[in-house]
Tab-separated table of C-alpha atoms and ligand atoms in Angstrom:
chain	number	residue	atom	x	y	z
F	240	MET	CA	-23.092	2.462	22.497
F	241	PRO	CA	-24.819	-0.300	24.523
F	242	LEU	CA	-24.358	0.245	28.270
F	243	ASN	CA	-22.829	-3.188	28.886
F	244	LEU	CA	-20.162	-2.585	26.271
F	245	LEU	CA	-19.330	0.763	27.863
F	246	LYS	CA	-19.102	-0.873	31.332
F	247	PHE	CA	-16.782	-3.536	29.903
F	248	ALA	CA	-14.588	-0.900	28.284
F	249	LEU	CA	-14.201	1.037	31.542
F	250	SER	CA	-13.818	-2.022	33.781
F	251	LYS	CA	-10.393	-2.766	35.248
F	252	ARG	CA	-11.300	-6.447	35.487
F	253	HIS	CA	-10.693	-7.183	31.786
F	254	PRO	CA	-7.858	-4.884	30.817
F	255	GLU	CA	-6.975	-5.026	27.135
F	256	PRO	CA	-3.181	-5.233	26.817
F	257	PRO	CA	-1.749	-2.399	24.719
F	258	PHE	CA	-0.858	-3.421	21.178
F	259	PHE	CA	2.732	-2.391	21.737
F	260	ARG	CA	4.689	-0.551	24.410
F	261	GLN	CA	6.276	2.767	23.563
F	262	PRO	CA	9.406	3.409	25.660
F	263	ASP	CA	9.508	6.794	27.436
F	264	TYR	CA	12.819	7.805	25.888
F	265	LEU	CA	14.726	7.307	22.650
F	266	ASN	CA	17.967	5.384	23.118
F	267	PRO	CA	21.030	7.438	22.116
F	268	SER	CA	21.791	4.919	19.367
F	269	TYR	CA	20.204	2.042	17.449
F	270	GLU	CA	21.590	-0.425	14.925
F	271	VAL	CA	18.841	0.522	12.458
F	272	VAL	CA	16.438	3.478	12.420
F	273	ILE	CA	13.309	3.282	10.284
F	274	ILE	CA	11.581	6.520	9.351
F	275	GLY	CA	7.854	5.939	8.861
F	276	GLY	CA	5.437	3.788	10.875
F	277	GLY	CA	3.303	2.726	7.923
F	278	GLY	CA	2.966	-0.871	6.814
F	279	HIS	CA	6.283	-0.851	4.938
F	280	GLY	CA	8.378	0.542	7.819
F	281	LEU	CA	6.780	-1.784	10.362
F	282	ALA	CA	7.027	-4.851	8.118
F	283	THR	CA	10.719	-4.111	7.547
F	284	ALA	CA	11.264	-3.863	11.321
F	285	TYR	CA	9.463	-7.183	11.786
F	286	TYR	CA	11.541	-9.051	9.166
F	287	LEU	CA	14.785	-7.457	10.402
F	288	ALA	CA	14.050	-9.040	13.774
F	289	LYS	CA	12.541	-12.292	12.554
F	290	ASP	CA	14.740	-13.140	9.545
F	291	HIS	CA	18.018	-11.490	10.545
F	292	GLY	CA	17.979	-11.337	14.368
F	293	ILE	CA	18.383	-7.536	14.254
F	294	THR	CA	16.213	-6.228	17.084
F	295	ASN	CA	18.072	-3.057	18.084
F	296	VAL	CA	15.752	-1.103	15.803
F	297	ALA	CA	13.697	2.080	16.263
F	298	VAL	CA	10.661	2.898	14.107
F	299	LEU	CA	9.949	6.633	14.175
F	300	GLU	CA	6.485	7.829	13.145
F	301	ARG	CA	5.574	11.510	12.971
F	302	GLY	CA	1.859	10.812	13.582
F	303	TYR	CA	0.232	7.526	14.556
F	304	LEU	CA	0.845	4.005	13.219
F	305	GLY	CA	-0.836	3.429	9.890
F	306	GLY	CA	-2.062	7.038	9.704
F	307	GLY	CA	-0.472	7.556	6.273
F	308	ASN	CA	-1.408	5.764	3.069
F	309	THR	CA	-1.538	2.402	4.860
F	310	GLY	CA	-4.712	3.466	6.671
F	311	ARG	CA	-6.133	5.307	3.638
F	312	ASN	CA	-5.931	2.719	0.915
F	313	THR	CA	-8.566	0.477	-0.630
F	314	THR	CA	-6.606	-2.724	0.109
F	315	ILE	CA	-6.541	-4.403	-3.288
F	316	ILE	CA	-3.983	-7.221	-3.323
F	317	ARG	CA	-3.010	-8.893	-6.592
F	318	SER	CA	-0.038	-9.906	-8.715
F	319	ASN	CA	-1.399	-9.474	-12.272
F	320	TYR	CA	1.309	-7.012	-13.297
F	321	LEU	CA	2.839	-6.337	-16.692
F	322	THR	CA	6.595	-6.836	-16.359
F	323	PRO	CA	8.108	-10.222	-15.418
F	324	GLU	CA	10.042	-8.460	-12.622
F	325	GLY	CA	6.838	-6.915	-11.252
F	326	VAL	CA	4.879	-10.166	-11.482
F	327	ALA	CA	7.643	-12.118	-9.670
F	328	PHE	CA	7.804	-9.512	-6.890
F	329	TYR	CA	4.048	-9.132	-6.299
F	330	ASP	CA	3.483	-12.888	-6.595
F	331	ALA	CA	6.020	-13.471	-3.803
F	332	GLY	CA	3.989	-10.869	-1.890
F	333	VAL	CA	0.662	-12.644	-2.399
F	334	LYS	CA	2.245	-15.850	-1.055
F	335	LEU	CA	3.242	-14.010	2.141
F	336	TRP	CA	-0.274	-12.554	2.529
F	337	GLU	CA	-1.864	-15.998	2.460
F	338	ASN	CA	-0.453	-16.950	5.898
F	339	LEU	CA	-0.036	-13.528	7.415
F	340	SER	CA	-3.007	-13.589	9.819
F	341	GLN	CA	-1.642	-16.777	11.377
F	342	GLU	CA	1.916	-15.496	11.389
F	343	LEU	CA	1.002	-12.203	13.088
F	344	ASP	CA	-1.683	-13.850	15.246
F	345	LEU	CA	-4.199	-11.216	14.204
F	346	ASN	CA	-7.199	-11.455	11.916
F	347	LEU	CA	-6.309	-9.296	8.911
F	348	PHE	CA	-9.630	-10.141	7.199
F	349	TYR	CA	-7.656	-11.345	4.183
F	350	SER	CA	-10.377	-12.311	1.734
F	351	THR	CA	-9.757	-13.724	-1.742
F	352	ARG	CA	-12.424	-12.413	-4.105
F	353	GLY	CA	-11.075	-12.598	-7.647
F	354	HIS	CA	-10.264	-9.407	-9.572
F	355	PHE	CA	-11.791	-8.266	-12.866
F	356	THR	CA	-10.070	-5.543	-14.891
F	357	LEU	CA	-12.695	-4.552	-17.426
F	358	ALA	CA	-11.754	-3.661	-21.009
F	359	HIS	CA	-13.998	-1.310	-22.962
F	360	THR	CA	-11.769	-0.829	-26.026
F	361	GLU	CA	-9.754	-3.028	-28.390
F	362	SER	CA	-6.514	-1.476	-27.155
F	363	ALA	CA	-7.465	-2.294	-23.544
F	364	MET	CA	-8.186	-5.879	-24.659
F	365	ARG	CA	-4.679	-6.055	-26.158
F	366	THR	CA	-3.152	-4.978	-22.834
F	367	MET	CA	-5.256	-7.604	-20.996
F	368	ARG	CA	-4.020	-10.336	-23.362
F	369	TRP	CA	-0.452	-9.195	-22.876
F	370	ARG	CA	-0.803	-9.221	-19.082
F	371	ALA	CA	-2.504	-12.633	-19.147
F	372	GLU	CA	0.358	-14.127	-21.184
F	373	ILE	CA	3.091	-12.703	-18.929
F	374	ASN	CA	1.171	-13.740	-15.813
F	375	LYS	CA	0.669	-17.320	-17.045
F	376	LYS	CA	4.306	-17.617	-18.048
F	377	MET	CA	5.241	-16.604	-14.496
F	378	GLY	CA	2.784	-19.129	-12.975
F	379	VAL	CA	0.217	-16.497	-11.916
F	380	GLU	CA	-3.476	-17.271	-12.432
F	381	SER	CA	-4.831	-14.698	-14.918
F	382	GLU	CA	-6.950	-15.154	-18.026
F	383	VAL	CA	-8.854	-13.046	-20.534
F	384	VAL	CA	-12.606	-13.653	-20.270
F	385	GLY	CA	-15.581	-12.505	-22.340
F	386	PRO	CA	-18.487	-10.295	-21.260
F	387	GLU	CA	-20.663	-13.341	-20.505
F	388	THR	CA	-18.207	-14.492	-17.803
F	389	VAL	CA	-18.242	-11.007	-16.295
F	390	LYS	CA	-22.062	-11.045	-16.254
F	391	ALA	CA	-22.183	-14.521	-14.728
F	392	ALA	CA	-19.904	-13.422	-11.871
F	393	ILE	CA	-21.563	-10.008	-11.392
F	394	PRO	CA	-25.203	-10.233	-12.532
F	395	GLN	CA	-25.895	-6.624	-11.459
F	396	ILE	CA	-23.437	-5.155	-13.980
F	397	ASP	CA	-24.717	-3.241	-17.032
F	398	LEU	CA	-22.473	-4.653	-19.781
F	399	SER	CA	-23.389	-1.766	-22.077
F	400	CYS	CA	-22.380	0.822	-19.454
F	401	GLY	CA	-25.362	2.947	-20.387
F	402	GLY	CA	-24.495	2.446	-24.071
F	403	ARG	CA	-21.410	4.622	-23.735
F	404	ALA	CA	-18.568	2.164	-23.183
F	405	PRO	CA	-19.678	-1.455	-23.691
F	406	ILE	CA	-17.553	-4.054	-21.893
F	407	LEU	CA	-15.649	-6.160	-24.471
F	408	GLY	CA	-14.012	-8.487	-21.942
F	409	ALA	CA	-11.815	-8.497	-18.885
F	410	LEU	CA	-8.640	-9.773	-17.327
F	411	TYR	CA	-9.707	-12.141	-14.559
F	412	HIS	CA	-7.190	-12.741	-11.773
F	413	LYS	CA	-8.394	-15.362	-9.321
F	414	PRO	CA	-5.979	-14.559	-6.430
F	415	GLY	CA	-7.179	-10.904	-6.208
F	416	SER	CA	-7.923	-10.159	-2.541
F	417	ILE	CA	-8.713	-7.482	0.024
F	418	ALA	CA	-7.707	-7.149	3.684
F	419	ARG	CA	-8.101	-4.885	6.697
F	420	HIS	CA	-5.450	-2.210	6.268
F	421	ASP	CA	-4.974	-0.835	9.782
F	422	ALA	CA	-4.736	-4.360	11.215
F	423	VAL	CA	-1.746	-4.925	8.943
F	424	ALA	CA	0.115	-2.000	10.510
F	425	TRP	CA	-0.879	-3.009	14.052
F	426	GLY	CA	-0.063	-6.665	13.434
F	427	TYR	CA	3.431	-5.965	12.127
F	428	GLY	CA	3.994	-3.338	14.841
F	429	ARG	CA	2.937	-5.654	17.660
F	430	ALA	CA	4.954	-8.594	16.351
F	431	ALA	CA	8.080	-6.443	15.859
F	432	ASN	CA	7.676	-4.890	19.302
F	433	ARG	CA	7.387	-8.355	20.896
F	434	MET	CA	10.806	-9.183	19.430
F	435	GLY	CA	12.345	-6.024	20.928
F	436	VAL	CA	11.843	-3.326	18.266
F	437	HIS	CA	11.116	0.138	19.715
F	438	ILE	CA	8.222	2.037	18.137
F	439	PHE	CA	7.809	5.774	18.712
F	440	GLN	CA	4.712	7.615	17.548
F	441	SER	CA	4.545	11.444	17.416
F	442	THR	CA	8.276	11.416	16.648
F	443	GLU	CA	9.109	13.256	13.457
F	444	VAL	CA	12.508	13.042	11.793
F	445	THR	CA	13.601	16.600	11.027
F	446	GLY	CA	17.105	16.065	9.662
F	447	LEU	CA	19.749	13.509	8.754
F	448	GLU	CA	23.296	13.523	10.072
F	449	ILE	CA	25.465	12.806	7.031
F	450	ARG	CA	29.248	13.094	7.004
F	451	GLN	CA	31.506	12.250	4.063
F	452	GLY	CA	28.690	10.613	2.169
F	453	ARG	CA	27.705	8.310	5.030
F	454	ILE	CA	24.761	8.339	7.427
F	455	HIS	CA	25.647	8.884	11.099
F	456	GLY	CA	22.264	9.566	12.640
F	457	VAL	CA	18.862	11.207	12.522
F	458	HIS	CA	17.562	14.361	14.174
F	459	THR	CA	14.063	14.134	15.602
F	460	ARG	CA	11.759	16.477	17.461
F	461	ARG	CA	12.726	14.480	20.600
F	462	GLY	CA	16.503	14.538	20.144
F	463	MET	CA	19.191	12.934	18.049
F	464	ILE	CA	19.800	9.228	17.484
F	465	ARG	CA	23.143	7.832	16.324
F	466	THR	CA	22.961	5.017	13.798
F	467	SER	CA	24.776	3.764	10.723
F	468	LYS	CA	21.677	2.411	8.941
F	469	VAL	CA	18.514	4.362	8.168
F	470	LEU	CA	15.520	3.314	6.079
F	471	SER	CA	13.193	5.958	4.693
F	472	ALA	CA	9.709	4.448	4.208
F	473	VAL	CA	7.611	7.593	4.178
F	474	ALA	CA	5.565	7.337	0.946
F	475	GLY	CA	4.272	10.832	0.051
F	476	PHE	CA	6.878	12.486	2.296
F	477	THR	CA	9.812	10.989	0.380
F	478	PRO	CA	10.846	14.249	-1.355
F	479	ARG	CA	11.299	15.868	2.083
F	480	ILE	CA	13.634	13.093	3.264
F	481	THR	CA	15.655	12.988	0.035
F	482	GLN	CA	16.006	16.771	0.251
F	483	MET	CA	17.494	16.306	3.748
F	484	ALA	CA	19.864	13.726	2.223
F	485	GLY	CA	20.900	15.984	-0.654
F	486	PHE	CA	19.770	13.904	-3.632
F	487	ARG	CA	16.632	13.754	-5.791
F	488	THR	CA	14.360	11.059	-7.123
F	489	PRO	CA	11.845	11.554	-9.963
F	490	ILE	CA	8.944	11.132	-7.504
F	491	VAL	CA	6.034	13.574	-7.771
F	492	VAL	CA	3.233	13.605	-5.203
F	493	HIS	CA	-0.425	13.614	-6.245
F	494	PRO	CA	-3.521	13.166	-4.079
F	495	LEU	CA	-5.424	9.908	-4.503
F	496	GLN	CA	-8.967	9.877	-3.197
F	497	ALA	CA	-11.383	7.136	-2.149
F	498	CYS	CA	-14.745	6.782	-0.428
F	499	VAL	CA	-17.176	4.285	1.095
F	500	THR	CA	-20.948	3.954	0.970
F	501	GLU	CA	-23.346	3.021	3.707
F	502	PRO	CA	-23.285	-0.752	4.405
F	503	LEU	CA	-25.320	-2.898	2.009
F	504	LYS	CA	-26.290	-6.562	2.076
F	505	PRO	CA	-23.507	-8.607	0.448
F	506	TRP	CA	-23.973	-8.553	-3.342
F	507	LEU	CA	-20.504	-7.985	-4.815
F	508	ASN	CA	-18.155	-10.880	-4.266
F	509	THR	CA	-15.349	-9.769	-6.584
F	510	ILE	CA	-13.146	-6.727	-7.105
F	511	VAL	CA	-14.059	-4.725	-10.223
F	512	VAL	CA	-11.718	-2.235	-11.892
F	513	SER	CA	-12.345	-0.215	-15.037
F	514	GLY	CA	-9.289	1.564	-16.377
F	515	SER	CA	-11.331	3.296	-19.065
F	516	LEU	CA	-13.974	4.622	-16.664
F	517	HIS	CA	-11.238	5.336	-14.061
F	518	VAL	CA	-13.121	3.642	-11.213
F	519	TYR	CA	-12.963	0.530	-9.074
F	520	VAL	CA	-15.126	-1.032	-6.382
F	521	SER	CA	-15.161	-3.883	-3.887
F	522	GLN	CA	-17.463	-4.677	-0.971
F	523	SER	CA	-15.882	-4.821	2.461
F	524	SER	CA	-16.719	-7.433	5.077
F	525	ARG	CA	-18.845	-4.719	6.745
F	526	GLY	CA	-20.944	-4.358	3.593
F	527	GLU	CA	-19.646	-0.936	2.534
F	528	LEU	CA	-18.734	-0.388	-1.100
F	529	VAL	CA	-15.103	0.740	-1.132
F	530	MET	CA	-14.571	2.854	-4.234
F	531	GLY	CA	-11.859	4.910	-5.819
F	532	ALA	CA	-10.715	6.571	-8.991
F	533	SER	CA	-7.542	7.908	-10.616
F	534	LEU	CA	-5.119	10.361	-9.145
F	535	ASP	CA	-6.054	14.009	-8.866
F	536	PRO	CA	-4.413	15.542	-11.930
F	537	TYR	CA	-2.253	18.087	-10.085
F	538	GLU	CA	0.854	17.779	-7.936
F	539	VAL	CA	0.018	18.873	-4.398
F	540	HIS	CA	1.080	17.649	-0.952
F	541	SER	CA	-2.336	17.510	0.658
F	542	THR	CA	-4.873	15.020	2.015
F	543	ARG	CA	-7.961	17.133	1.457
F	544	SER	CA	-10.841	15.519	-0.410
F	545	THR	CA	-13.115	17.141	-2.974
F	546	PHE	CA	-16.738	17.054	-4.085
F	547	ASP	CA	-15.567	16.850	-7.721
F	548	PHE	CA	-14.065	13.462	-6.983
F	549	VAL	CA	-17.275	11.922	-5.586
F	550	GLU	CA	-19.328	13.441	-8.372
F	551	GLY	CA	-17.098	12.040	-11.158
F	552	LEU	CA	-16.716	8.674	-9.436
F	553	ALA	CA	-20.456	8.278	-8.805
F	554	SER	CA	-21.351	8.962	-12.428
F	555	HIS	CA	-19.007	6.207	-13.660
F	556	ILE	CA	-19.961	3.719	-10.947
F	557	LEU	CA	-23.575	4.257	-12.012
F	558	ASP	CA	-22.618	3.497	-15.630
F	559	LEU	CA	-21.560	0.062	-14.368
F	560	PHE	CA	-24.189	-0.427	-11.648
F	561	PRO	CA	-27.252	1.770	-12.278
F	562	PHE	CA	-29.141	0.109	-9.400
F	563	LEU	CA	-26.857	1.896	-6.924
F	564	ALA	CA	-28.535	5.262	-7.571
F	565	GLY	CA	-29.797	6.435	-4.190
F	566	ILE	CA	-27.071	4.709	-2.136
F	567	LYS	CA	-25.325	7.157	0.189
F	568	VAL	CA	-21.602	7.870	0.276
F	569	VAL	CA	-20.786	8.189	3.974
F	570	ARG	CA	-17.058	8.920	4.038
F	571	GLN	CA	-14.342	10.149	1.695
F	572	TRP	CA	-10.655	10.851	2.158
F	573	ALA	CA	-7.341	11.240	0.324
F	574	GLY	CA	-3.758	10.063	0.599
F	575	MET	CA	-0.536	11.436	-0.880
F	576	ALA	CA	0.648	9.104	-3.633
F	577	ASP	CA	4.399	9.118	-4.376
F	578	MET	CA	4.332	8.548	-8.134
F	579	THR	CA	7.277	7.437	-10.278
F	580	PRO	CA	7.518	7.902	-14.065
F	581	ASP	CA	7.308	4.143	-14.748
F	582	PHE	CA	4.747	3.240	-12.059
F	583	ALA	CA	7.225	0.919	-10.316
F	584	PRO	CA	8.646	1.556	-6.836
F	585	ILE	CA	12.107	2.748	-5.838
F	586	MET	CA	13.785	0.298	-3.461
F	587	GLY	CA	17.304	-0.260	-2.256
F	588	LEU	CA	20.546	1.613	-1.724
F	589	THR	CA	20.976	5.370	-2.247
F	590	PRO	CA	23.928	7.687	-2.990
F	591	VAL	CA	24.312	8.094	0.808
F	592	LYS	CA	26.033	5.065	2.341
F	593	GLY	CA	23.802	3.466	4.980
F	594	LEU	CA	20.641	5.270	3.820
F	595	TYR	CA	18.084	2.972	2.189
F	596	LEU	CA	14.946	3.924	0.309
F	597	ASP	CA	11.558	2.229	0.085
F	598	ALA	CA	9.404	4.650	-1.888
F	599	GLY	CA	7.531	5.349	-5.103
F	600	TRP	CA	4.624	3.181	-3.991
F	601	GLY	CA	2.141	5.580	-5.498
F	602	THR	CA	-1.267	3.972	-5.787
F	603	TRP	CA	-0.078	0.349	-5.625
F	604	GLY	CA	2.011	-0.220	-2.471
F	605	PHE	CA	-0.385	-1.753	0.063
F	606	LYS	CA	-0.288	-5.163	-1.596
F	607	ALA	CA	3.514	-5.003	-1.443
F	608	THR	CA	3.680	-4.427	2.334
F	609	PRO	CA	4.881	-7.931	3.311
F	610	ILE	CA	7.266	-8.474	0.399
F	611	ALA	CA	8.645	-4.930	0.592
F	612	GLY	CA	9.304	-5.468	4.310
F	613	LYS	CA	10.998	-8.801	3.691
F	614	THR	CA	13.200	-7.655	0.805
F	615	MET	CA	14.119	-4.314	2.426
F	616	ALA	CA	15.067	-6.112	5.660
F	617	ALA	CA	17.403	-8.393	3.677
F	618	THR	CA	18.805	-5.395	1.786
F	619	ILE	CA	19.552	-3.523	5.015
F	620	ALA	CA	20.943	-6.556	6.848
F	621	ASN	CA	23.322	-7.437	3.978
F	622	ASP	CA	23.894	-3.891	2.650
F	623	LYS	CA	23.153	-5.395	-0.757
F	624	PRO	CA	19.913	-5.212	-2.772
F	625	HIS	CA	17.745	-8.325	-2.566
F	626	ALA	CA	17.533	-10.039	-5.979
F	627	LEU	CA	13.757	-9.465	-6.231
F	628	ILE	CA	14.158	-5.657	-6.132
F	629	HIS	CA	16.880	-5.228	-8.743
F	630	ALA	CA	14.364	-3.802	-11.267
F	631	PHE	CA	13.333	-1.155	-8.729
F	632	ARG	CA	16.754	0.411	-8.084
F	633	LEU	CA	16.994	4.218	-8.129
F	634	GLU	CA	19.736	4.214	-10.800
F	635	ARG	CA	17.321	2.855	-13.419
F	636	PHE	CA	16.194	6.414	-14.116
F	637	ARG	CA	19.783	7.526	-14.767
F	638	ASP	CA	20.480	4.446	-16.913
F	639	PHE	CA	17.211	4.583	-18.932
F	640	GLU	CA	16.253	1.089	-17.750
F	641	LEU	CA	12.686	1.738	-16.667
F	642	THR	CA	10.342	-0.966	-15.376
F	643	GLY	CA	7.169	0.096	-17.208
F	644	GLU	CA	4.157	-0.931	-15.128
F	645	LYS	CA	1.746	1.792	-16.184
F	646	GLY	CA	-0.604	-0.639	-17.921
F	647	ALA	CA	-1.058	-2.619	-14.702
F	648	ALA	CA	-0.389	-0.348	-11.730
F	649	ALA	CA	-3.925	0.566	-10.722
F	650	VAL	CA	-6.936	2.293	-12.248
F	651	GLY	CA	-6.308	4.377	-15.382
F	652	HIS	CA	-4.089	7.393	-14.787
R	133	FAD	P1	2.551	5.110	4.666
R	133	FAD	O1	1.527	4.199	5.160
R	133	FAD	O2	2.109	6.428	4.099
R	133	FAD	O3	3.575	5.342	5.839
R	133	FAD	C1	4.557	6.353	5.818
R	133	FAD	C2	4.595	6.966	7.191
R	133	FAD	O4	5.724	7.832	7.278
R	133	FAD	C3	3.356	7.827	7.491
R	133	FAD	O5	2.660	7.253	8.569
R	133	FAD	C4	3.948	9.191	7.808
R	133	FAD	O6	3.278	9.853	8.861
R	133	FAD	C5	5.386	8.846	8.194
R	133	FAD	N1	6.346	9.940	8.034
R	133	FAD	C6	6.466	10.788	6.996
R	133	FAD	N2	7.472	11.657	7.190
R	133	FAD	C7	8.003	11.347	8.400
R	133	FAD	C8	9.068	11.899	9.168
R	133	FAD	N3	9.778	12.939	8.735
R	133	FAD	N4	9.345	11.343	10.371
R	133	FAD	C9	8.621	10.282	10.830
R	133	FAD	N5	7.594	9.738	10.152
R	133	FAD	C10	7.313	10.255	8.938
R	133	FAD	N6	-2.175	0.137	-2.821
R	133	FAD	C11	-2.580	-1.117	-3.143
R	133	FAD	O7	-1.740	-2.016	-3.261
R	133	FAD	N7	-3.898	-1.427	-3.301
R	133	FAD	C12	-4.872	-0.477	-3.213
R	133	FAD	O8	-6.070	-0.782	-3.377
R	133	FAD	C13	-4.470	0.859	-2.936
R	133	FAD	N8	-5.407	1.824	-2.850
R	133	FAD	C14	-5.050	3.085	-2.494
R	133	FAD	C15	-6.063	4.030	-2.304
R	133	FAD	C16	-5.737	5.297	-1.839
R	133	FAD	C17	-6.838	6.311	-1.655
R	133	FAD	C18	-4.374	5.622	-1.563
R	133	FAD	C19	-4.008	6.986	-1.059
R	133	FAD	C20	-3.364	4.690	-1.772
R	133	FAD	C21	-3.686	3.402	-2.227
R	133	FAD	N9	-2.719	2.405	-2.392
R	133	FAD	C22	-3.093	1.129	-2.722
R	133	FAD	C23	-1.295	2.712	-2.171
R	133	FAD	C24	-0.862	2.333	-0.756
R	133	FAD	O9	-1.754	2.871	0.188
R	133	FAD	C25	0.534	2.846	-0.418
R	133	FAD	O10	1.413	2.638	-1.485
R	133	FAD	C26	1.091	2.122	0.806
R	133	FAD	O11	0.150	2.118	1.842
R	133	FAD	C27	2.377	2.785	1.253
R	133	FAD	O12	2.720	2.286	2.533
R	133	FAD	P2	3.940	2.928	3.309
R	133	FAD	O13	4.104	2.196	4.578
R	133	FAD	O14	5.096	3.045	2.391
R	133	FAD	O15	3.471	4.453	3.538
R	134	PYC	O1	-2.965	-1.333	-6.763
R	134	PYC	O2	-4.651	-2.555	-7.369
R	134	PYC	C1	-4.178	-1.507	-6.989
R	134	PYC	C2	-5.062	-0.362	-6.741
R	134	PYC	C3	-6.380	-0.295	-7.013
R	134	PYC	C4	-6.771	0.937	-6.625
R	134	PYC	C5	-5.719	1.610	-6.116
R	134	PYC	N1	-4.654	0.778	-6.197
């Protein structure tokens, strides 16, 4: 580190204000308690305060802000989903993203790149046409393009994929974007805290106080809090919270891994996903290639990463971009993805009165951070599901009314 930078960091003359203040003690009660200091929990706290004037709110985080899937994801933001309900929801989300840096007064590095989902088979082409039609009908910019358009946008791509899986076309989605994930958590946290929300890190919820089917409080490692409204926004930890509450969801937890390369000169200006090759890649503003693949195929609650993953991913990335041979992978990691059977989230009320759920975000929930926060805040404030999340209610599994998003959720699974 340059000496001057170190001197600046240690100097008392230019103190950097903390992002948010953590009170020394938990209050004995809050109007709303949010379990989980990821993007979704913090965004909900922010919109509770901003949209509904509810500021007597505590966000409880077992680790550090954004240390869950929010800080582990590959930040793809898009609305080119498959169901009209999904498209409407994610499109409302993209609209919130567009002004979020200004709103939170923090540079989120929101960068619109365009998003190609490559099709290597006729059946994949059919799905792309289907998505394009639904998207257009809902006013979302998506179109099916031929291989020549892919090549024009990404000259480095090998359209034959080494002769093994030639690219037949793609779904092109102009609004596809990336952002800086941890800034999203900090930005929402700081803005919520400025309006009076209390944020507690290193504060794990260990139990729920439920009497006669109604929530009365939460137990934490630092004592109990009384409250009549609790939101669980804990992603891969959801089964532990629903077990405390005494009901089940169909969520299963699988690891999802990702990695980055050493920084390269800018060459890739779009986001590229191949469902058939199970890989995707974008280039961050720092020049790193941010890459990922499908879920690990086994259910396990773990964030360990594996050599198998990098090996499989690298071989498919090289099918697309042979010139990358020799580029070094410098970091890899995993998150715990809370997967639902229909690849749509679970949002809204639960069988326990006053307990709300924001879960089932699997591999696709980062892009939903703002709109999930906004709609969950409205749901909690009014004790009534927001209209945009009706298709995501827990009861859909009981009623056989699934919201099938598998063809659009992420890379092939
Ligand atoms: P989290 O950020 O996981 O926050 C939940 C928090 O709850 C955690 O910080 C955890 O510590 C805390 N917690 C858990 N239990 C307790 C407890 N008992 N008490 C207190 N706190 C608790 N989505 C996209 O849209 N685009 C992508 O490109 C994308 N790529 C991904 C790549 C990877 C490798 C992974 C793992 C995920 C990806 N996702 C992507 C999915 C996305 O990251 C998640 O869906 C989203 O971040 C979920 O946010 P969250 O706030 O709900 O959860
Ligand atoms: O939701 O677009 C997505 C995504 C891509 C990779 C992981 N999630």
